[in-house]
Amino acid sequence: MAVKTYIAAITEALDLALERDENVLVFGEDVGENGGVFRATEGLNAKYGKDRVFNTPLAESAIGGMAIGLTTEDFRPVMEIQFFGFIFEVMDSIAAQMARNRFRFSATKQFPIVVRSPYGGGTHTPEMHADNLEGLMAQTPGLRVVMPSNPADAKGLLLAAIESNDPVIYLENLKLYRSVKAEVPEGYYTTPLDKAAVAREGSDITIVSYGGMVGNCLKAAENLEKEGISVEVIDLRTVSPIDVETIGKSVEKTGRVVVAQEAQRQAGIASSIMAEISERFILSLKAPIGRVSAPDSVYPFSMAENDWLPQVDDVVAKVKEIVEYD
Amino acid sequence: MTKGLEILDFKKQMEAQDLEFPTLEVLDNDGKLVDQELFDEAGISDDDLVNIMKLMIRQYVLNERSTKLAKQGRLGFVAPTRGQEASQSATSYAFTDDDFLMPGYRDIPQMINKGFPIYKAFLWSRGHQIGNQMGDVKTWFPQIIIGAQFVQAAGIALGMKMRGKKSVAYTYTGDGGSSQGDTYEGMNTAGAYKANAVFFIQNNGFAISTPRNLQSSAPHLASKGWGAGIPSIVVDGMDALACYIAAKKAREWAVSGNGPVLIETLCDRLEPHSMSGDDPLRYRTKEDIEAWYKKDPLIRMRIFLEGKGLWSTDIEEKYMAEVNSEIDDAVKQADNVPKQKVSDFIKNTFEQPGFIMEEQIKKFEGEGK
């Protein structure tokens, strides 16, 4: 297995999908000759031509509407929204149209659309570019929301998303793009949607997390191990729908839970996970469910980001609090 | 005046805008041809003329029956179409079975003209999901979030172009819809790709109660197409021949790879916005509505066809009876469709439901819902 960056794994997945199925189209702002502002589509326009990998006018709603329209001609659109902060411009196409269309058509039509978008803080993007808005998506029935935390999953989940006949919001963590390198299996493979992964086994406490925050949780688990606390880390991978079975098994084993997310406390999906755990596994719990999140303020772009975003130490502190609860 | 001063003459530019969009007219209010040359050039057969009239009459009867059924509580959402028979039915006659229709919520007649069964239109009105099963008819259900059909039509049109098809996507919105950002984004995107699309703005004067002059200071809504760089025209939307010819020419242009066209049809919604409690006399006068009846597309076309010996009161009455009978059957068919199930709603949301959704499906199925 070759060691690859998160973004290289994404490019490879797009390449394989374009190669495998001529109905796959990749489009968005600057994804053509320029290869995307983050170079996620680097080289694909040259390889597959401007009819398969192409630029669009700077109009997010048109990108979403076009993706929906293209499905009528049996295309499988993989559209890019350049930054997740621009998602509001295309919310009707996403939440009112593609999310509802299978239902609206009474299951007589499929909408195999992937909405790719970089999200997350800590990379000093301009204001309103890269917020954690996954909660908005996850609260919309009809949308599957996928948030890979590592290169191997990034590739396998993207290929699974493109194969899916349901619309998938596929969120790429900006900070992980080039900061993380890991082994990525060769060739075409898919990582199942809707299935969480046990990213690290442990016995004292479970941390449930997703996306860019998983790395911080694994680092926290390493640190806590040195203090004699054995931490199990669940990486949700798909944040809607939630894999409550995997979470449940872990909670039944450890009896203690911390949910960690990069999003603000009232945003994100931690509250959904906590509700499911409370409703289903309350008798397995030995302590209240802890939560690590950003505070409920507007996202402070650029220089203040790292003071605001939850860090490894925040996870460590919350885990200790829950482990010490009697 | 120097060139610079001319460029800065804003008043002159506003006046110029008003002159750039003459209204296409073929048949006057008295049913007489005002553009014989265009009519001859269009080469419309007698059969076509009768078929257009029939579509408009069918729309008229469907509207009469639907509004009555809505008053009786036997339909859900109904948006009357009286006054828009030419703008809707005559334009739709210009398109083929292979063309793809993206309708707005008032555009049920165009769907039915394409072959969408009337009983399904009634089910759609009642919120029954079978009313959203299109079968092989190349149409979508009526769009509720106005403007969305324009961006989606752009995608269909691009897809058709990529597949090398000789067909178009055609879509309708209203003057209110023309204020939506998606309307521009759809035209602009289809224009940028020279995709096979025909866009209609049916300017019926009101978006529920908001008058046309509050939608935009553009003297003509067609000028919005110019902003997207596509050919854009204004048509007398109560003149069936002008509507049909304009749509046919636009289709020919788009299908030949030249890109999209925008057609603004000037028409009137002679009845309420919808049957859900709107009273037009709160925002417009009786006199205003009556004045529009003088342009009634049905009367104009009837006089014209009678003059050619192609139509008569007898033919019209017989045809109306046929349509009424068709509607009676459709009502019965709709009434006989089984009640919807909550478990189906969940199943219809995803092809692959998640664990929690599976639990919900089992629960509702267990309750027989």
Tab-separated table of C-alpha atoms in Angstrom, chain B residues 157-334:
chain	number	residue	atom	x	y	z
B	157	ALA	CA	-30.756	20.619	-21.339
B	158	LEU	CA	-27.022	20.187	-20.811
B	159	GLY	CA	-27.511	16.438	-20.428
B	160	MET	CA	-29.455	16.289	-23.692
B	161	LYS	CA	-26.714	18.203	-25.442
B	162	MET	CA	-24.057	15.859	-24.036
B	163	ARG	CA	-26.050	12.845	-25.180
B	164	GLY	CA	-26.353	14.392	-28.663
B	165	LYS	CA	-30.154	14.432	-28.484
B	166	LYS	CA	-32.357	16.444	-30.803
B	167	SER	CA	-34.719	17.441	-28.038
B	168	VAL	CA	-35.059	20.298	-25.558
B	169	ALA	CA	-35.902	20.949	-21.929
B	170	TYR	CA	-38.671	23.556	-21.590
B	171	THR	CA	-39.785	25.220	-18.426
B	172	TYR	CA	-42.229	27.787	-17.151
B	173	THR	CA	-42.356	30.276	-14.339
B	174	GLY	CA	-44.301	33.476	-13.699
B	175	ASP	CA	-43.500	37.157	-13.341
B	176	GLY	CA	-42.955	36.554	-9.631
B	177	GLY	CA	-40.677	33.646	-10.467
B	178	SER	CA	-38.611	35.915	-12.679
B	179	SER	CA	-37.469	37.734	-9.529
B	180	GLN	CA	-35.900	34.551	-8.161
B	181	GLY	CA	-32.136	34.182	-8.434
B	182	ASP	CA	-32.501	30.648	-9.763
B	183	THR	CA	-34.362	31.936	-12.805
B	184	TYR	CA	-31.319	33.946	-13.815
B	185	GLU	CA	-28.861	31.206	-12.806
B	186	GLY	CA	-30.735	28.687	-14.931
B	187	MET	CA	-30.813	30.885	-18.025
B	188	ASN	CA	-27.244	32.016	-17.538
B	189	THR	CA	-25.886	28.509	-17.064
B	190	ALA	CA	-27.832	27.024	-19.974
B	191	GLY	CA	-26.644	29.985	-22.053
B	192	ALA	CA	-23.021	29.482	-21.057
B	193	TYR	CA	-23.169	25.848	-22.240
B	194	LYS	CA	-25.429	26.605	-25.226
B	195	ALA	CA	-27.709	23.908	-23.877
B	196	ASN	CA	-31.009	22.893	-25.468
B	197	ALA	CA	-33.494	24.834	-23.347
B	198	VAL	CA	-36.554	27.023	-23.827
B	199	PHE	CA	-37.537	29.190	-20.865
B	200	PHE	CA	-40.950	30.785	-20.404
B	201	ILE	CA	-41.858	33.630	-18.095
B	202	GLN	CA	-45.635	33.791	-18.024
B	203	ASN	CA	-46.186	37.389	-17.044
B	204	ASN	CA	-49.744	37.275	-15.735
B	205	GLY	CA	-49.434	40.519	-13.820
B	206	PHE	CA	-49.468	39.239	-10.258
B	207	ALA	CA	-47.409	37.044	-7.964
B	208	ILE	CA	-50.292	36.212	-5.610
B	209	SER	CA	-51.055	39.886	-4.886
B	210	THR	CA	-47.800	41.604	-5.761
B	211	PRO	CA	-48.129	43.417	-9.080
B	212	ARG	CA	-45.694	43.122	-11.940
B	213	ASN	CA	-44.351	46.642	-11.439
B	214	LEU	CA	-43.096	45.651	-7.992
B	215	GLN	CA	-41.231	42.608	-9.317
B	216	SER	CA	-38.679	44.567	-11.279
B	217	SER	CA	-38.000	47.941	-12.796
B	218	ALA	CA	-37.080	46.182	-16.033
B	219	PRO	CA	-39.593	47.428	-18.604
B	220	HIS	CA	-39.739	43.895	-20.007
B	221	LEU	CA	-39.013	40.708	-18.104
B	222	ALA	CA	-37.641	39.325	-21.360
B	223	SER	CA	-34.690	41.663	-20.917
B	224	LYS	CA	-33.532	39.367	-18.112
B	225	GLY	CA	-32.653	36.848	-20.787
B	226	TRP	CA	-30.389	39.414	-22.407
B	227	GLY	CA	-28.482	39.598	-19.151
B	228	ALA	CA	-27.815	35.895	-19.625
B	229	GLY	CA	-26.860	36.475	-23.258
B	230	ILE	CA	-29.722	34.518	-24.799
B	231	PRO	CA	-32.332	35.510	-27.401
B	232	SER	CA	-35.372	36.849	-25.578
B	233	ILE	CA	-38.751	37.915	-26.874
B	234	VAL	CA	-42.126	39.176	-25.698
B	235	VAL	CA	-45.264	37.508	-26.984
B	236	ASP	CA	-48.959	38.297	-26.634
B	237	GLY	CA	-49.668	35.487	-24.195
B	238	MET	CA	-53.393	35.469	-24.976
B	239	ASP	CA	-52.796	34.965	-28.670
B	240	ALA	CA	-52.621	31.230	-29.280
B	241	LEU	CA	-50.974	31.556	-32.678
B	242	ALA	CA	-48.280	33.937	-31.470
B	243	CYS	CA	-47.591	31.640	-28.493
B	244	TYR	CA	-47.372	28.527	-30.639
B	245	ILE	CA	-45.218	30.072	-33.364
B	246	ALA	CA	-42.819	31.658	-30.848
B	247	ALA	CA	-42.412	28.385	-28.965
B	248	LYS	CA	-41.887	26.429	-32.182
B	249	LYS	CA	-39.220	28.859	-33.426
B	250	ALA	CA	-37.506	28.848	-30.028
B	251	ARG	CA	-37.473	25.063	-29.988
B	252	GLU	CA	-35.951	24.942	-33.490
B	253	TRP	CA	-33.249	27.391	-32.397
B	254	ALA	CA	-32.386	25.457	-29.231
B	255	VAL	CA	-32.488	22.012	-30.785
B	256	SER	CA	-30.071	23.133	-33.491
B	257	GLY	CA	-27.350	23.724	-30.914
B	258	ASN	CA	-27.677	27.511	-30.717
B	259	GLY	CA	-28.475	27.559	-27.009
B	260	PRO	CA	-31.552	28.581	-25.061
B	261	VAL	CA	-34.298	31.137	-25.718
B	262	LEU	CA	-36.453	33.086	-23.274
B	263	ILE	CA	-40.083	33.855	-24.100
B	264	GLU	CA	-42.088	36.273	-21.963
B	265	THR	CA	-45.805	35.735	-22.505
B	266	LEU	CA	-48.052	38.660	-21.569
B	267	CYS	CA	-51.212	37.145	-20.164
B	268	ASP	CA	-53.605	37.385	-17.258
B	269	ARG	CA	-54.592	35.167	-14.397
B	270	LEU	CA	-58.309	35.873	-14.567
B	271	GLU	CA	-59.050	33.976	-11.356
B	272	PRO	CA	-57.461	33.770	-7.878
B	273	HIS	CA	-53.821	32.792	-7.352
B	274	SER	CA	-55.011	29.529	-5.837
B	275	MET	CA	-58.198	28.033	-4.451
B	276	SER	CA	-56.746	28.222	-0.960
B	277	GLY	CA	-58.423	31.463	0.059
B	278	ASP	CA	-57.019	34.107	-2.271
B	279	ASP	CA	-59.416	36.972	-3.114
B	280	PRO	CA	-58.078	38.978	-6.077
B	281	LEU	CA	-60.431	41.869	-5.354
B	282	ARG	CA	-58.290	42.718	-2.343
B	283	TYR	CA	-55.511	43.816	-4.699
B	284	ARG	CA	-57.036	44.450	-8.140
B	285	THR	CA	-60.241	45.851	-9.531
B	286	LYS	CA	-63.128	44.128	-11.265
B	287	GLU	CA	-62.646	46.511	-14.187
B	288	ASP	CA	-59.030	45.451	-14.584
B	289	ILE	CA	-60.036	41.791	-14.740
B	290	GLU	CA	-62.916	42.501	-17.147
B	291	ALA	CA	-60.598	44.410	-19.464
B	292	TRP	CA	-58.448	41.324	-19.815
B	293	TYR	CA	-61.439	39.186	-20.778
B	294	LYS	CA	-61.528	41.195	-24.013
B	295	LYS	CA	-58.286	39.449	-24.931
B	296	ASP	CA	-59.661	35.967	-24.101
B	297	PRO	CA	-57.527	33.487	-26.042
B	298	LEU	CA	-60.412	31.063	-26.457
B	299	ILE	CA	-62.725	33.595	-28.087
B	300	ARG	CA	-60.028	34.876	-30.441
B	301	MET	CA	-59.080	31.404	-31.568
B	302	ARG	CA	-62.720	30.309	-31.827
B	303	ILE	CA	-63.600	33.219	-34.131
B	304	PHE	CA	-60.502	32.580	-36.230
B	305	LEU	CA	-61.241	28.868	-36.622
B	306	GLU	CA	-64.936	29.449	-37.313
B	307	GLY	CA	-63.899	31.839	-40.071
B	308	LYS	CA	-61.897	29.041	-41.623
B	309	GLY	CA	-64.747	26.557	-41.238
B	310	LEU	CA	-62.730	24.470	-38.788
B	311	TRP	CA	-64.766	24.981	-35.617
B	312	SER	CA	-68.365	25.418	-34.506
B	313	THR	CA	-70.474	25.605	-31.371
B	314	ASP	CA	-71.537	22.045	-32.041
B	315	ILE	CA	-67.937	20.780	-32.262
B	316	GLU	CA	-67.029	22.703	-29.130
B	317	GLU	CA	-69.952	21.381	-27.097
B	318	LYS	CA	-69.287	17.805	-28.129
B	319	TYR	CA	-65.613	18.142	-27.295
B	320	MET	CA	-66.359	19.721	-23.930
B	321	ALA	CA	-68.687	16.826	-23.126
B	322	GLU	CA	-65.879	14.393	-24.006
B	323	VAL	CA	-63.435	16.179	-21.721
B	324	ASN	CA	-65.991	16.333	-18.917
B	325	SER	CA	-66.508	12.610	-19.207
B	326	GLU	CA	-62.737	12.064	-19.162
B	327	ILE	CA	-62.569	14.131	-15.970
B	328	ASP	CA	-65.438	12.179	-14.372
B	329	ASP	CA	-63.456	8.991	-14.971
B	330	ALA	CA	-60.293	10.594	-13.591
B	331	VAL	CA	-62.061	11.623	-10.378
B	332	LYS	CA	-63.326	8.057	-9.893
B	333	GLN	CA	-59.896	6.619	-10.617
B	334	ALA	CA	-58.256	8.979	-8.129
